Short mmCIF file of C-alpha atoms in Angstrom, two decimals:
data_model
loop_
_atom_site.label_atom_id
_atom_site.label_comp_id
_atom_site.label_asym_id
_atom_site.label_seq_id
_atom_site.Cartn_x
_atom_site.Cartn_y
_atom_site.Cartn_z
CA UNK A 1 -45.23 10.12 -17.16
CA UNK A 2 -43.01 10.13 -20.28
CA UNK A 3 -44.60 9.75 -23.68
CA UNK A 4 -42.72 7.79 -26.32
CA UNK A 5 -43.26 7.68 -30.05
CA UNK A 6 -43.11 4.37 -31.88
CA UNK A 7 -40.85 4.11 -34.87
CA UNK A 8 -42.31 1.63 -37.35
CA UNK A 9 -39.03 1.39 -39.26
CA UNK A 10 -37.17 -0.43 -36.49
CA UNK A 11 -40.01 -1.47 -34.25
CA UNK A 12 -38.57 0.51 -31.36
CA UNK A 13 -39.53 3.67 -29.59
CA UNK A 14 -37.85 7.03 -29.64
CA UNK A 15 -38.25 9.83 -27.12
CA UNK A 16 -40.05 12.96 -28.26
CA UNK A 17 -38.02 15.91 -29.47
CA UNK A 18 -37.16 18.32 -26.67
CA UNK A 19 -39.46 21.30 -26.51
CA UNK A 20 -37.54 24.49 -27.27
CA UNK A 21 -38.14 27.44 -25.02
CA UNK A 22 -39.31 30.56 -26.82
CA UNK A 23 -37.01 33.55 -26.45
CA UNK A 24 -38.15 37.13 -26.33
CA UNK A 25 -37.39 39.11 -29.49
CA UNK A 26 -34.66 41.71 -29.24
CA UNK A 27 -37.02 44.69 -29.50
CA UNK A 28 -39.09 43.48 -26.53
CA UNK A 29 -35.97 43.15 -24.39
CA UNK A 30 -35.11 46.72 -25.31
CA UNK A 31 -38.56 47.92 -24.24
CA UNK A 32 -38.19 46.07 -20.93
CA UNK A 33 -34.86 47.80 -20.30
CA UNK A 34 -36.35 51.21 -21.18
CA UNK A 35 -39.24 50.62 -18.77
CA UNK A 36 -36.83 49.50 -16.03
CA UNK A 37 -34.61 52.56 -16.47
CA UNK A 38 -37.57 54.98 -16.42
CA UNK A 39 -38.91 53.25 -13.30
CA UNK A 40 -35.51 53.54 -11.60
CA UNK A 41 -35.25 57.23 -12.51
CA UNK A 42 -38.79 57.82 -11.23
CA UNK A 43 -38.07 56.16 -7.86
CA UNK A 44 -34.72 57.95 -7.58
CA UNK A 45 -36.35 61.30 -8.37
CA UNK A 46 -38.95 60.72 -5.64
CA UNK A 47 -36.50 59.43 -3.02
CA UNK A 48 -33.88 62.12 -3.58
CA UNK A 49 -36.21 65.03 -4.35
CA UNK A 50 -34.35 65.79 -7.60
CA UNK A 51 -37.05 66.33 -10.22
CA UNK A 52 -34.49 67.11 -12.95
CA UNK A 53 -33.82 63.41 -13.51
CA UNK A 54 -36.97 63.07 -15.62
CA UNK A 55 -37.72 66.71 -16.44
CA UNK A 56 -38.60 67.70 -19.99
CA UNK A 57 -35.62 70.04 -20.25
CA UNK A 58 -33.19 67.29 -19.25
CA UNK A 59 -34.58 64.88 -21.83
CA UNK A 60 -34.51 67.56 -24.55
CA UNK A 61 -30.87 68.34 -23.80
CA UNK A 62 -30.02 64.63 -23.66
CA UNK A 63 -31.63 64.07 -27.08
CA UNK A 64 -29.71 66.96 -28.62
CA UNK A 65 -26.42 65.63 -27.25
CA UNK A 66 -27.19 62.01 -28.15
CA UNK A 67 -27.78 62.67 -31.86
CA UNK A 68 -24.11 63.37 -32.81
CA UNK A 69 -23.06 60.28 -30.83
CA UNK A 70 -25.76 58.21 -32.55
CA UNK A 71 -24.66 59.28 -36.03
CA UNK A 72 -21.01 58.56 -35.24
CA UNK A 73 -22.01 55.15 -33.88
CA UNK A 74 -23.99 54.38 -37.05
CA UNK A 75 -20.92 55.34 -39.06
CA UNK A 76 -18.81 52.93 -37.06
CA UNK A 77 -21.44 50.22 -37.55
CA UNK A 78 -21.32 50.47 -41.34
CA UNK A 79 -17.53 50.33 -41.50
CA UNK A 80 -16.98 47.57 -38.97
CA UNK A 81 -19.74 45.35 -40.32
CA UNK A 82 -17.69 45.37 -43.53
CA UNK A 83 -14.54 44.45 -41.59
CA UNK A 84 -12.87 47.89 -41.36
CA UNK A 85 -12.17 49.33 -37.92
CA UNK A 86 -12.93 53.04 -38.04
CA UNK A 87 -11.27 54.77 -35.13
CA UNK A 88 -11.09 57.87 -37.32
CA UNK A 89 -14.71 58.81 -36.65
CA UNK A 90 -13.58 61.77 -34.56
CA UNK A 91 -11.57 63.24 -37.44
CA UNK A 92 -14.44 62.70 -39.87
CA UNK A 93 -16.80 64.46 -37.44
CA UNK A 94 -14.41 67.39 -37.24
CA UNK A 95 -14.29 67.63 -41.03
CA UNK A 96 -18.08 67.40 -41.20
CA UNK A 97 -18.50 70.17 -38.62
CA UNK A 98 -16.19 72.48 -40.57
CA UNK A 99 -17.87 71.65 -43.88
CA UNK A 100 -21.30 72.34 -42.40
CA UNK A 101 -20.15 75.73 -41.10
CA UNK A 102 -18.52 76.70 -44.39
CA UNK A 103 -21.61 75.82 -46.44
CA UNK A 104 -24.17 76.75 -43.79
CA UNK A 105 -23.32 80.41 -43.34
CA UNK A 106 -23.52 80.89 -47.12
CA UNK A 107 -26.43 78.67 -48.25
CA UNK A 108 -28.42 77.52 -45.24
CA UNK A 109 -28.78 74.41 -43.05
CA UNK A 110 -29.79 71.81 -45.64
CA UNK A 111 -26.80 72.56 -47.84
CA UNK A 112 -24.73 72.44 -44.64
CA UNK A 113 -25.88 68.85 -44.03
CA UNK A 114 -24.90 67.85 -47.57
CA UNK A 115 -21.51 69.54 -47.21
CA UNK A 116 -20.94 67.82 -43.87
CA UNK A 117 -21.71 64.43 -45.44
CA UNK A 118 -19.35 65.20 -48.33
CA UNK A 119 -16.46 66.29 -46.08
CA UNK A 120 -16.95 63.28 -43.82
CA UNK A 121 -17.11 60.98 -46.86
CA UNK A 122 -13.77 62.38 -48.04
CA UNK A 123 -12.28 61.33 -44.70
CA UNK A 124 -13.87 57.91 -45.14
CA UNK A 125 -12.45 57.61 -48.65
CA UNK A 126 -8.94 58.37 -47.39
CA UNK A 127 -9.36 55.73 -44.68
CA UNK A 128 -10.63 53.20 -47.24
CA UNK A 129 -7.71 53.82 -49.60
CA UNK A 130 -5.23 53.35 -46.77
CA UNK A 131 -6.77 50.24 -45.22
CA UNK A 132 -8.47 48.43 -48.11
CA UNK A 133 -6.13 49.21 -50.99
CA UNK A 134 -2.77 49.60 -49.28
CA UNK A 135 -3.36 47.37 -46.25
CA UNK A 136 -2.36 49.97 -43.66
CA UNK A 137 -3.13 48.97 -40.07
CA UNK A 138 -6.67 50.16 -39.35
CA UNK A 139 -5.81 51.74 -35.99
CA UNK A 140 -2.83 53.61 -37.43
CA UNK A 141 -4.92 54.90 -40.33
CA UNK A 142 -7.72 55.97 -37.99
CA UNK A 143 -5.35 57.92 -35.76
CA UNK A 144 -3.90 59.58 -38.85
CA UNK A 145 -7.40 60.58 -39.99
CA UNK A 146 -8.06 62.16 -36.59
CA UNK A 147 -4.85 64.17 -36.80
CA UNK A 148 -5.52 65.08 -40.42
CA UNK A 149 -9.06 66.26 -39.64
CA UNK A 150 -7.90 68.50 -36.79
CA UNK A 151 -4.97 69.94 -38.75
CA UNK A 152 -6.81 70.45 -42.02
CA UNK A 153 -9.78 72.25 -40.46
CA UNK A 154 -7.43 74.48 -38.45
CA UNK A 155 -5.67 75.51 -41.66
CA UNK A 156 -8.93 76.05 -43.55
CA UNK A 157 -10.40 78.08 -40.68
CA UNK A 158 -7.42 80.40 -40.73
CA UNK A 159 -7.68 80.71 -44.50
CA UNK A 160 -11.45 81.16 -44.91
CA UNK A 161 -13.05 82.04 -41.57
CA UNK A 162 -10.58 84.54 -40.12
CA UNK A 163 -11.23 87.22 -42.80
CA UNK A 164 -14.98 86.99 -42.06
CA UNK A 165 -15.18 86.34 -38.30
CA UNK A 166 -11.82 87.88 -37.26
CA UNK A 167 -11.12 84.65 -35.37
CA UNK A 168 -9.11 81.73 -36.85
CA UNK A 169 -10.82 79.28 -34.47
CA UNK A 170 -14.42 80.28 -35.15
CA UNK A 171 -16.81 80.63 -38.09
CA UNK A 172 -19.45 83.30 -38.65
CA UNK A 173 -22.90 82.48 -37.19
CA UNK A 174 -24.70 79.71 -39.05
CA UNK A 175 -28.45 79.50 -39.62
CA UNK A 176 -30.04 76.75 -37.51
CA UNK A 177 -32.88 74.38 -38.26
CA UNK A 178 -36.34 75.28 -37.01
CA UNK A 179 -37.80 73.05 -34.31
CA UNK A 180 -41.20 71.40 -34.17
CA UNK A 181 -43.43 70.03 -31.42
CA UNK A 182 -46.28 67.52 -31.55
CA UNK A 183 -49.34 69.51 -30.55
CA UNK A 184 -51.64 69.10 -28.66
CA UNK A 185 -49.79 66.04 -27.31
CA UNK A 186 -46.96 68.19 -25.90
CA UNK A 187 -49.38 70.42 -23.96
CA UNK A 188 -51.26 67.40 -22.57
CA UNK A 189 -48.00 65.83 -21.40
CA UNK A 190 -47.00 69.16 -19.82
CA UNK A 191 -50.19 69.10 -17.75
CA UNK A 192 -49.43 65.55 -16.60
CA UNK A 193 -45.86 66.47 -15.71
CA UNK A 194 -46.99 69.46 -13.67
CA UNK A 195 -49.30 67.25 -11.60
CA UNK A 196 -46.19 65.89 -9.80
CA UNK A 197 -47.56 62.35 -9.57
CA UNK A 198 -44.89 59.72 -8.92
CA UNK A 199 -44.37 57.61 -12.03
CA UNK A 200 -47.04 59.26 -14.18
CA UNK A 201 -45.40 62.70 -14.20
CA UNK A 202 -41.97 61.14 -14.77
CA UNK A 203 -43.15 59.24 -17.83
CA UNK A 204 -44.89 62.37 -19.09
CA UNK A 205 -41.70 64.40 -18.67
CA UNK A 206 -39.65 61.86 -20.61
CA UNK A 207 -42.19 61.59 -23.43
CA UNK A 208 -42.65 65.36 -23.64
CA UNK A 209 -38.90 65.81 -23.95
CA UNK A 210 -38.96 63.46 -26.94
CA UNK A 211 -41.79 65.24 -28.81
CA UNK A 212 -41.04 68.90 -28.06
CA UNK A 213 -38.56 71.13 -29.88
CA UNK A 214 -37.41 68.48 -32.36
CA UNK A 215 -35.32 69.56 -35.36
CA UNK A 216 -35.44 67.91 -38.81
CA UNK A 217 -31.87 66.69 -38.34
CA UNK A 218 -32.92 64.85 -35.17
CA UNK A 219 -35.75 63.17 -37.08
CA UNK A 220 -33.35 62.22 -39.86
CA UNK A 221 -30.85 60.71 -37.43
CA UNK A 222 -33.52 58.62 -35.69
CA UNK A 223 -34.88 57.48 -39.06
CA UNK A 224 -31.41 56.29 -40.08
CA UNK A 225 -31.46 53.65 -37.31
CA UNK A 226 -34.24 51.47 -38.83
CA UNK A 227 -32.99 52.29 -42.34
CA UNK A 228 -29.52 50.97 -41.44
CA UNK A 229 -31.09 47.84 -39.97
CA UNK A 230 -33.22 47.17 -43.06
CA UNK A 231 -30.32 47.73 -45.45
CA UNK A 232 -27.71 45.74 -43.52
CA UNK A 233 -29.91 42.88 -42.26
CA UNK A 234 -32.85 42.67 -44.66
CA UNK A 235 -31.35 43.20 -48.10
CA UNK A 236 -29.06 41.24 -50.41
CA UNK A 237 -26.62 44.12 -50.50
CA UNK A 238 -26.46 44.18 -46.70
CA UNK A 239 -25.89 40.42 -46.55
CA UNK A 240 -22.97 40.73 -48.97
CA UNK A 241 -21.54 43.67 -47.05
CA UNK A 242 -21.70 41.87 -43.71
CA UNK A 243 -20.17 38.76 -45.24
CA UNK A 244 -17.12 40.90 -46.04
CA UNK A 245 -16.75 41.54 -42.32
CA UNK A 246 -17.29 37.91 -41.31
CA UNK A 247 -15.41 35.92 -43.94
CA UNK A 248 -14.23 37.89 -46.97
CA UNK A 249 -12.58 34.82 -48.54
CA UNK A 250 -15.89 32.96 -48.58
CA UNK A 251 -17.65 36.08 -49.86
CA UNK A 252 -15.11 36.35 -52.70
CA UNK A 253 -15.65 32.71 -53.63
CA UNK A 254 -19.37 33.47 -54.03
CA UNK A 255 -18.69 36.33 -56.43
CA UNK A 256 -18.91 39.26 -53.99
CA UNK A 257 -16.69 42.22 -54.87
CA UNK A 258 -15.16 42.58 -51.41
CA UNK A 259 -13.15 45.71 -52.23
CA UNK A 260 -16.18 47.54 -53.60
CA UNK A 261 -18.34 46.72 -50.59
CA UNK A 262 -15.63 47.74 -48.13
CA UNK A 263 -15.09 51.03 -49.95
CA UNK A 264 -18.81 51.78 -50.00
CA UNK A 265 -19.21 50.96 -46.30
CA UNK A 266 -16.30 53.14 -45.16
CA UNK A 267 -17.38 56.08 -47.31
CA UNK A 268 -20.93 55.83 -45.89
CA UNK A 269 -19.35 55.61 -42.45
CA UNK A 270 -17.51 58.88 -43.00
CA UNK A 271 -20.63 60.58 -44.37
CA UNK A 272 -22.65 59.59 -41.29
CA UNK A 273 -19.91 60.82 -38.97
CA UNK A 274 -19.79 64.09 -40.92
CA UNK A 275 -23.55 64.56 -40.49
CA UNK A 276 -22.98 63.90 -36.79
CA UNK A 277 -20.59 66.84 -36.83
CA UNK A 278 -23.27 68.95 -38.51
CA UNK A 279 -25.68 68.06 -35.71
CA UNK A 280 -23.34 69.77 -33.26
CA UNK A 281 -23.61 72.94 -35.32
CA UNK A 282 -27.14 73.15 -36.72
CA UNK A 283 -29.21 72.29 -33.65
CA UNK A 284 -30.76 75.34 -31.94
CA UNK A 285 -29.38 76.19 -28.53
CA UNK A 286 -25.76 75.28 -29.23
CA UNK A 287 -22.83 77.48 -30.28
CA UNK A 288 -23.81 79.91 -33.09
CA UNK A 289 -21.15 78.56 -35.46
CA UNK A 290 -18.14 76.35 -35.88
CA UNK A 291 -15.68 76.35 -33.00
CA UNK A 292 -12.35 74.58 -32.89
CA UNK A 293 -12.56 71.50 -30.64
CA UNK A 294 -16.35 71.49 -30.92
CA UNK A 295 -16.67 67.70 -31.26
CA UNK A 296 -15.17 67.14 -27.80
CA UNK A 297 -14.34 63.47 -28.37
CA UNK A 298 -17.86 62.49 -29.41
CA UNK A 299 -16.49 60.42 -32.26
CA UNK A 300 -14.74 58.20 -29.73
CA UNK A 301 -17.89 58.05 -27.57
CA UNK A 302 -19.86 57.07 -30.69
CA UNK A 303 -17.40 54.23 -31.24
CA UNK A 304 -17.96 53.17 -27.62
CA UNK A 305 -21.75 53.32 -28.12
CA UNK A 306 -21.42 51.03 -31.14
CA UNK A 307 -19.35 48.53 -29.13
CA UNK A 308 -21.79 48.74 -26.22
CA UNK A 309 -24.60 47.99 -28.67
CA UNK A 310 -22.75 44.86 -29.85
CA UNK A 311 -22.56 46.12 -33.43
CA UNK A 312 -26.37 46.27 -33.71
CA UNK A 313 -28.48 49.37 -34.59
CA UNK A 314 -30.90 49.09 -31.68
CA UNK A 315 -28.07 48.45 -29.22
CA UNK A 316 -26.08 51.49 -30.31
CA UNK A 317 -29.27 53.58 -30.08
CA UNK A 318 -29.48 52.63 -26.40
CA UNK A 319 -25.79 53.36 -25.86
CA UNK A 320 -26.10 56.78 -27.51
CA UNK A 321 -29.12 57.60 -25.35
CA UNK A 322 -27.20 56.61 -22.22
CA UNK A 323 -24.18 58.76 -23.02
CA UNK A 324 -26.32 61.69 -24.19
CA UNK A 325 -28.39 61.54 -21.00
CA UNK A 326 -25.29 61.53 -18.79
CA UNK A 327 -23.89 64.54 -20.66
CA UNK A 328 -27.18 66.44 -20.64
CA UNK A 329 -27.76 65.84 -16.95
CA UNK A 330 -24.45 67.31 -15.88
CA UNK A 331 -24.83 70.28 -18.24
CA UNK A 332 -28.29 71.25 -17.02
CA UNK A 333 -28.17 70.45 -13.33
CA UNK A 334 -24.61 70.02 -12.06
CA UNK A 335 -23.08 67.78 -9.42
CA UNK A 336 -26.01 67.29 -7.02
CA UNK A 337 -28.23 65.86 -9.75
CA UNK A 338 -25.42 63.60 -10.91
CA UNK A 339 -25.34 62.06 -7.42
CA UNK A 340 -29.07 61.33 -7.72
CA UNK A 341 -28.23 59.46 -10.92
CA UNK A 342 -25.95 57.25 -8.81
CA UNK A 343 -29.00 56.33 -6.72
CA UNK A 344 -30.89 55.35 -9.87
CA UNK A 345 -27.93 53.24 -10.98
CA UNK A 346 -28.02 51.43 -7.62
CA UNK A 347 -31.68 50.52 -8.20
CA UNK A 348 -30.97 49.23 -11.72
CA UNK A 349 -28.00 47.14 -10.51
CA UNK A 350 -30.03 45.70 -7.64
CA UNK A 351 -32.84 44.70 -10.02
CA UNK A 352 -30.24 43.17 -12.35
CA UNK A 353 -28.75 41.19 -9.47
CA UNK A 354 -32.18 39.79 -8.57
CA UNK A 355 -32.73 38.75 -12.19
CA UNK A 356 -29.32 37.04 -12.25
CA UNK A 357 -30.20 35.10 -9.10
CA UNK A 358 -33.36 33.77 -10.76
CA UNK A 359 -31.17 32.79 -13.74
CA UNK A 360 -28.84 30.96 -11.29
CA UNK A 361 -25.88 33.11 -12.25
CA UNK A 362 -24.80 33.59 -8.66
CA UNK A 363 -21.27 34.85 -9.28
CA UNK A 364 -22.46 37.56 -11.70
CA UNK A 365 -25.21 38.48 -9.22
CA UNK A 366 -22.63 38.87 -6.46
CA UNK A 367 -20.44 41.13 -8.59
CA UNK A 368 -23.50 43.21 -9.53
CA UNK A 369 -24.49 43.59 -5.88
CA UNK A 370 -20.94 44.61 -5.02
CA UNK A 371 -21.08 47.32 -7.71
CA UNK A 372 -24.41 48.52 -6.35
CA UNK A 373 -22.96 48.70 -2.83
CA UNK A 374 -19.97 50.73 -4.04
CA UNK A 375 -22.21 53.20 -5.87
CA UNK A 376 -24.50 53.55 -2.87
CA UNK A 377 -21.54 54.23 -0.60
CA UNK A 378 -20.39 56.98 -2.97
CA UNK A 379 -23.92 58.43 -3.05
CA UNK A 380 -24.22 58.32 0.75
CA UNK A 381 -20.80 59.85 1.44
CA UNK A 382 -20.72 62.60 -1.22
CA UNK A 383 -23.29 65.41 -1.31
CA UNK A 384 -22.30 66.88 -4.66
CA UNK A 385 -19.92 65.72 -7.35
CA UNK A 386 -17.19 68.31 -7.99
CA UNK A 387 -17.64 70.20 -11.24
CA UNK A 388 -14.16 69.10 -12.34
CA UNK A 389 -15.40 65.50 -12.32
CA UNK A 390 -19.01 65.97 -13.44
CA UNK A 391 -17.78 67.51 -16.71
CA UNK A 392 -16.24 64.16 -17.58
CA UNK A 393 -19.28 62.12 -16.57
CA UNK A 394 -19.99 60.87 -20.14
CA UNK A 395 -16.40 59.64 -20.45
CA UNK A 396 -16.56 57.87 -17.08
CA UNK A 397 -19.88 56.28 -18.05
CA UNK A 398 -18.24 55.14 -21.30
CA UNK A 399 -15.44 53.35 -19.43
CA UNK A 400 -17.80 51.68 -16.95
CA UNK A 401 -20.27 50.55 -19.60
CA UNK A 402 -17.55 49.08 -21.82
CA UNK A 403 -16.04 47.24 -18.86
CA UNK A 404 -19.43 45.75 -17.93
CA UNK A 405 -20.42 44.88 -21.51
CA UNK A 406 -17.05 43.41 -22.55
CA UNK A 407 -18.03 39.83 -21.69
CA UNK A 408 -20.97 39.62 -24.10
CA UNK A 409 -19.49 41.34 -27.13
CA UNK A 410 -19.33 39.61 -30.49
CA UNK A 411 -17.61 41.75 -33.15
CA UNK A 412 -17.53 40.75 -36.83
CA UNK A 413 -15.11 37.83 -37.17
CA UNK A 414 -12.80 39.47 -39.73
CA UNK A 415 -13.01 42.99 -38.30
CA UNK A 416 -9.64 44.69 -38.72
CA UNK A 417 -8.06 41.87 -40.73
CA UNK A 418 -6.11 42.66 -43.87
CA UNK A 419 -7.71 41.25 -47.01
CA UNK A 420 -6.11 40.58 -50.36
CA UNK A 421 -8.00 39.26 -53.34
CA UNK A 422 -7.10 35.65 -54.05
CA UNK A 423 -4.99 35.32 -50.89
CA UNK A 424 -7.67 35.26 -48.19
CA UNK A 425 -7.40 37.69 -45.29
#
């Protein structure tokens, strides 16, 4: 029975307004995905007998490796939300790593973080001058920054590090940050993990890895995610900055200094990438000092994490966790554990296909099932992934994730466009 509402103005009847369905908030969707992934890893760990998938050590390593990627991704977010493509994150990370080593071995880790931010910001400033002031193509400028960062640090290492370390590619040992654990929570979670209960012990292992052996730089990096969200999405300054990336002409007409906001965003972007370079150096358990080639392409992976996260802080946090986990798994456990990860991916894809069927997206469900079948065939036919391939697991995951996520991406509308005051973009 349909209810109608009388309209006294015209004596007729109008149908009621359609009832809008309530959507889940973004944070709840993220929690659902986290729960689904942990459940898939738990089942895969039980079915394959590979406990390392959810072990505390694996999660600790994954967190350490995810932090530099996260900071680079945050740097990319700031620049691209202002309309400047920053493919030079890798070069800025390299400069930050060198700056942290140079300051760290003389004055300690906190000064190293400040020096890393300063060196990365210098790279960001150069990129801003080239793209914002002179209108250089953003990709060309970013590639130049990457080459400049590698060449400049090589020269400076030969000039300043070789007399001290007797190696032009390496710095003297640098003091690391101390690490902290949440006690007695960590011990309680260790007891639960050692019980070897399916599901319960897996969750305990994941949580214990997140609260044990945490450095101040890790806490700072995680804190910067909500801070970036509040500044960019919940402040007037952030609204003006994002308007420069969406429609700088309209922003200019409303009195926004587009040049100033772009400069600020790109300099902050470089500083965050530089701190990401410091994270590679100052975290306990990594190389004792600066080493040429230490970033290993993590600036590019950070850019991929930002794209995977659809230019949103929470999304890039998930992307960084994914890439860090893939890297940590292959470092700690090798090829056999990587194949168990394939099994977990099959479970996630199958669950996704079922969800797509309920949403009546049958074509997407079929493609997802096909991907799950391919991964299961690889898992069934290969006992252990060769070490030559497992080393590049994070890069392979990057390519697959970007290919899958490409259909739902929505970058800032004026990202990469040249802007000139009074002439539009």
